[in-house]
mmCIF file of C-alpha atoms and ligand atoms in Angstrom:
data_model
loop_
_atom_site.group_PDB
_atom_site.id
_atom_site.type_symbol
_atom_site.label_atom_id
_atom_site.label_comp_id
_atom_site.label_asym_id
_atom_site.label_seq_id
_atom_site.Cartn_x
_atom_site.Cartn_y
_atom_site.Cartn_z
ATOM 1 C CA MET V 272 32.387 -74.001 75.714
ATOM 2 C CA ALA V 273 31.652 -77.675 76.121
ATOM 3 C CA ASP V 274 30.719 -78.871 79.573
ATOM 4 C CA THR V 275 33.831 -80.375 81.036
ATOM 5 C CA LYS V 276 32.099 -81.830 84.096
ATOM 6 C CA ASN V 277 31.755 -85.587 84.261
ATOM 7 C CA GLN V 278 33.576 -86.219 81.027
ATOM 8 C CA ASP V 279 35.014 -89.666 80.756
ATOM 9 C CA ALA V 280 38.771 -89.906 80.334
ATOM 10 C CA ILE V 281 38.736 -90.392 76.589
ATOM 11 C CA ALA V 282 36.297 -87.548 75.962
ATOM 12 C CA LEU V 283 38.419 -85.231 78.089
ATOM 13 C CA LEU V 284 41.701 -86.152 76.413
ATOM 14 C CA LYS V 285 40.172 -85.937 72.939
ATOM 15 C CA GLN V 286 38.774 -82.524 73.733
ATOM 16 C CA ASP V 287 42.259 -81.388 74.716
ATOM 17 C CA HIS V 288 43.536 -82.651 71.362
ATOM 18 C CA ARG V 289 40.884 -80.649 69.494
ATOM 19 C CA THR V 290 41.711 -77.519 71.504
ATOM 20 C CA VAL V 291 45.366 -77.762 70.578
ATOM 21 C CA GLU V 292 44.654 -78.493 66.910
ATOM 22 C CA GLU V 293 42.510 -75.368 66.809
ATOM 23 C CA LEU V 294 45.319 -73.334 68.369
ATOM 24 C CA PHE V 295 47.861 -74.612 65.829
ATOM 25 C CA GLU V 296 45.450 -73.585 63.096
ATOM 26 C CA GLN V 297 45.132 -70.130 64.632
ATOM 27 C CA PHE V 298 48.909 -69.832 64.834
ATOM 28 C CA GLU V 299 49.260 -70.596 61.122
ATOM 29 C CA GLN V 300 46.820 -67.854 60.254
ATOM 30 C CA ALA V 301 47.960 -65.281 62.780
ATOM 31 C CA SER V 302 49.905 -62.262 61.786
ATOM 32 C CA GLY V 303 51.889 -60.052 64.098
ATOM 33 C CA ASP V 304 54.524 -61.195 66.536
ATOM 34 C CA GLY V 305 52.500 -60.423 69.653
ATOM 35 C CA ARG V 306 49.530 -62.448 68.511
ATOM 36 C CA LYS V 307 51.706 -65.355 67.397
ATOM 37 C CA GLN V 308 53.551 -65.476 70.673
ATOM 38 C CA LYS V 309 50.312 -65.391 72.647
ATOM 39 C CA ILE V 310 48.942 -68.355 70.715
ATOM 40 C CA ALA V 311 52.228 -70.274 70.916
ATOM 41 C CA GLU V 312 52.300 -69.786 74.675
ATOM 42 C CA GLN V 313 48.751 -71.057 74.960
ATOM 43 C CA ILE V 314 49.755 -74.121 72.906
ATOM 44 C CA CYS V 315 52.706 -74.755 75.234
ATOM 45 C CA LEU V 316 50.513 -74.431 78.324
ATOM 46 C CA GLU V 317 47.782 -76.724 76.994
ATOM 47 C CA LEU V 318 50.244 -79.358 75.826
ATOM 48 C CA SER V 319 52.310 -79.311 79.005
ATOM 49 C CA VAL V 320 49.240 -79.828 81.159
ATOM 50 C CA HIS V 321 47.894 -82.490 78.822
ATOM 51 C CA ALA V 322 51.159 -84.442 78.708
ATOM 52 C CA GLN V 323 51.489 -84.299 82.464
ATOM 53 C CA ILE V 324 47.989 -85.556 83.257
ATOM 54 C CA GLU V 325 48.423 -88.364 80.758
ATOM 55 C CA GLU V 326 51.755 -89.349 82.251
ATOM 56 C CA GLU V 327 50.607 -89.069 85.856
ATOM 57 C CA ILE V 328 47.197 -90.669 85.534
ATOM 58 C CA PHE V 329 46.197 -92.124 82.186
ATOM 59 C CA TYR V 330 49.350 -93.859 80.972
ATOM 60 C CA PRO V 331 50.040 -95.582 84.322
ATOM 61 C CA ALA V 332 46.457 -96.872 84.261
ATOM 62 C CA CYS V 333 47.175 -98.310 80.806
ATOM 63 C CA GLU V 334 50.234 -100.182 82.031
ATOM 64 C CA GLY V 335 49.816 -103.899 81.431
ATOM 65 C CA LYS V 336 46.517 -103.362 79.613
ATOM 66 C CA VAL V 337 47.728 -102.080 76.251
ATOM 67 C CA GLU V 338 50.615 -102.981 73.954
ATOM 68 C CA GLU V 339 53.781 -102.096 75.822
ATOM 69 C CA ASP V 340 55.523 -100.875 72.634
ATOM 70 C CA LEU V 341 52.799 -98.358 71.929
ATOM 71 C CA LEU V 342 52.842 -97.055 75.483
ATOM 72 C CA GLN V 343 56.609 -96.652 75.438
ATOM 73 C CA GLU V 344 56.440 -94.796 72.120
ATOM 74 C CA SER V 345 53.898 -92.458 73.666
ATOM 75 C CA TYR V 346 56.312 -91.505 76.450
ATOM 76 C CA VAL V 347 59.126 -90.953 73.968
ATOM 77 C CA GLU V 348 56.897 -88.794 71.784
ATOM 78 C CA HIS V 349 55.908 -86.734 74.815
ATOM 79 C CA ASP V 350 59.546 -86.143 75.654
ATOM 80 C CA GLY V 351 60.257 -85.024 72.091
ATOM 81 C CA ALA V 352 57.408 -82.550 72.330
ATOM 82 C CA LYS V 353 58.583 -81.284 75.737
ATOM 83 C CA VAL V 354 61.974 -80.359 74.289
ATOM 84 C CA LEU V 355 60.355 -78.317 71.524
ATOM 85 C CA ILE V 356 57.927 -76.735 73.964
ATOM 86 C CA ALA V 357 60.840 -75.631 76.162
ATOM 87 C CA GLU V 358 62.565 -74.208 73.081
ATOM 88 C CA ILE V 359 59.467 -72.282 72.023
ATOM 89 C CA GLU V 360 58.941 -71.023 75.580
ATOM 90 C CA ALA V 361 62.508 -69.837 75.809
ATOM 91 C CA GLY V 362 62.369 -67.999 72.504
ATOM 92 C CA GLY V 363 60.092 -65.558 70.761
ATOM 93 C CA PRO V 364 58.787 -64.732 67.294
ATOM 94 C CA ASP V 365 61.929 -62.827 66.411
ATOM 95 C CA ASP V 366 63.868 -66.094 66.614
ATOM 96 C CA GLU V 367 64.764 -67.307 63.166
ATOM 97 C CA TYR V 368 63.340 -70.791 63.798
ATOM 98 C CA TYR V 369 60.319 -69.858 65.922
ATOM 99 C CA ASP V 370 57.629 -70.586 63.328
ATOM 100 C CA ALA V 371 59.457 -73.711 62.195
ATOM 101 C CA LYS V 372 59.545 -75.035 65.751
ATOM 102 C CA VAL V 373 55.819 -74.465 66.209
ATOM 103 C CA LYS V 374 55.178 -76.156 62.859
ATOM 104 C CA VAL V 375 57.302 -79.194 63.684
ATOM 105 C CA LEU V 376 55.646 -79.419 67.099
ATOM 106 C CA SER V 377 52.241 -79.439 65.386
ATOM 107 C CA GLU V 378 53.360 -82.253 63.090
ATOM 108 C CA GLU V 379 54.712 -84.304 65.967
ATOM 109 C CA ILE V 380 51.507 -83.786 67.909
ATOM 110 C CA GLU V 381 49.399 -84.705 64.901
ATOM 111 C CA HIS V 382 51.223 -88.031 64.677
ATOM 112 C CA HIS V 383 50.988 -88.613 68.418
ATOM 113 C CA VAL V 384 47.268 -87.851 68.507
ATOM 114 C CA GLN V 385 46.715 -90.333 65.687
ATOM 115 C CA GLU V 386 48.502 -93.026 67.672
ATOM 116 C CA GLU V 387 46.258 -92.318 70.648
ATOM 117 C CA GLU V 388 42.982 -91.985 68.772
ATOM 118 C CA LYS V 389 43.352 -94.512 65.962
ATOM 119 C CA ARG V 390 40.297 -96.724 65.721
ATOM 120 C CA MET V 391 40.707 -100.288 66.954
ATOM 121 C CA GLU V 392 44.439 -100.306 67.625
ATOM 122 C CA GLY V 393 45.053 -96.816 69.051
ATOM 123 C CA LEU V 394 46.014 -96.376 72.696
ATOM 124 C CA PHE V 395 42.578 -95.118 73.707
ATOM 125 C CA ALA V 396 40.796 -97.921 71.859
ATOM 126 C CA GLN V 397 43.022 -100.524 73.510
ATOM 127 C CA ALA V 398 42.500 -98.978 76.938
ATOM 128 C CA LYS V 399 38.756 -98.940 76.441
ATOM 129 C CA LYS V 400 38.751 -102.535 75.295
ATOM 130 C CA ALA V 401 40.743 -103.511 78.378
ATOM 131 C CA GLY V 402 37.915 -102.166 80.507
ATOM 132 C CA LEU V 403 39.590 -99.237 82.268
ATOM 133 C CA ASP V 404 37.190 -97.240 84.398
ATOM 134 C CA MET V 405 37.018 -94.195 82.149
ATOM 135 C CA ASP V 406 34.557 -92.323 84.369
ATOM 136 C CA ALA V 407 36.770 -92.529 87.425
ATOM 137 C CA LEU V 408 39.858 -91.685 85.378
ATOM 138 C CA GLY V 409 38.015 -88.767 83.792
ATOM 139 C CA GLU V 410 37.338 -87.311 87.224
ATOM 140 C CA GLN V 411 40.960 -87.669 88.264
ATOM 141 C CA LEU V 412 42.206 -86.133 85.011
ATOM 142 C CA ALA V 413 39.833 -83.175 85.277
ATOM 143 C CA ALA V 414 40.809 -82.451 88.866
ATOM 144 C CA ARG V 415 44.542 -82.627 88.176
ATOM 145 C CA LYS V 416 44.153 -80.588 85.003
ATOM 146 C CA ALA V 417 42.430 -77.750 86.857
ATOM 147 C CA GLU V 418 45.162 -77.807 89.495
ATOM 148 C CA LEU V 419 47.998 -77.703 86.961
ATOM 149 C CA ILE V 420 46.467 -74.944 84.839
ATOM 150 C CA GLU V 421 46.185 -72.809 87.948
ATOM 151 C CA GLN V 422 49.758 -73.571 88.922
ATOM 152 C CA PHE V 423 51.294 -73.049 85.449
ATOM 153 C CA LYS V 424 49.407 -69.795 84.905
ATOM 154 C CA LEU V 425 50.679 -68.513 88.204
ATOM 155 C CA SER V 426 54.306 -69.540 88.034
ATOM 156 C CA GLY V 427 54.873 -70.447 84.396
ATOM 157 C CA ILE V 428 55.431 -73.825 82.802
ATOM 158 C CA PRO V 429 58.111 -75.636 84.792
ATOM 159 C CA GLU V 430 61.250 -77.065 83.189
ATOM 160 C CA PRO V 431 60.162 -80.216 81.378
ATOM 161 C CA LYS V 432 60.632 -83.484 83.197
ATOM 162 C CA LEU V 433 61.832 -85.948 80.630
ATOM 163 C CA THR V 434 60.631 -89.438 81.304
ATOM 164 C CA THR V 435 62.612 -91.418 78.770
ATOM 165 C CA MET V 436 65.700 -89.492 77.803
ATOM 166 C CA ASN V 437 69.253 -90.292 78.742
ATOM 167 C CA GLU V 438 71.635 -87.480 79.300
ATOM 168 C CA VAL V 439 73.249 -86.566 76.051
ATOM 169 C CA SER V 440 75.855 -84.036 75.239
ATOM 170 C CA ILE V 441 75.708 -82.631 71.774
HETATM 171 FE FE1 FE2 Y 108 46.908 -87.050 74.282
HETATM 172 FE FE1 FE2 Y 109 49.854 -88.280 74.726
#
């Protein structure tokens, strides 16, 4: 396992992205409901922690330093993912749409990760260019991440807090 100590913010967040991509890959190849559910739950945990540390620490630090449109889209994309994560958490592999939900989540995340990592104009590139202190942010992200993993493993992933959504009735 890569050394997670003293990673700068971008290295830490990118490593999270790679972890989740690997898990999605494993899900695609897995057979057996138990195995699939285990991987899906790991995906949900990783993504929930990742989204929360970005929203608590990294995105606020980007405020005013990156294109506002891009930052707002990031929050909206997170909320879309949180809804699917809650759906996947609430269900199981015997649900008719379980695999489809995991697949759509992986596609949404793939798009979102591209927006964050895109060279030159991606969120991370813009934040770096703006001179954010990535070492200090990396420390904060790592500390909060460890705390949340502990907490979520103990008491489960909490109900998603949606940052951008209005109440809708369907
Ligand atoms: Fe991210
Ligand atoms: Fe994100």
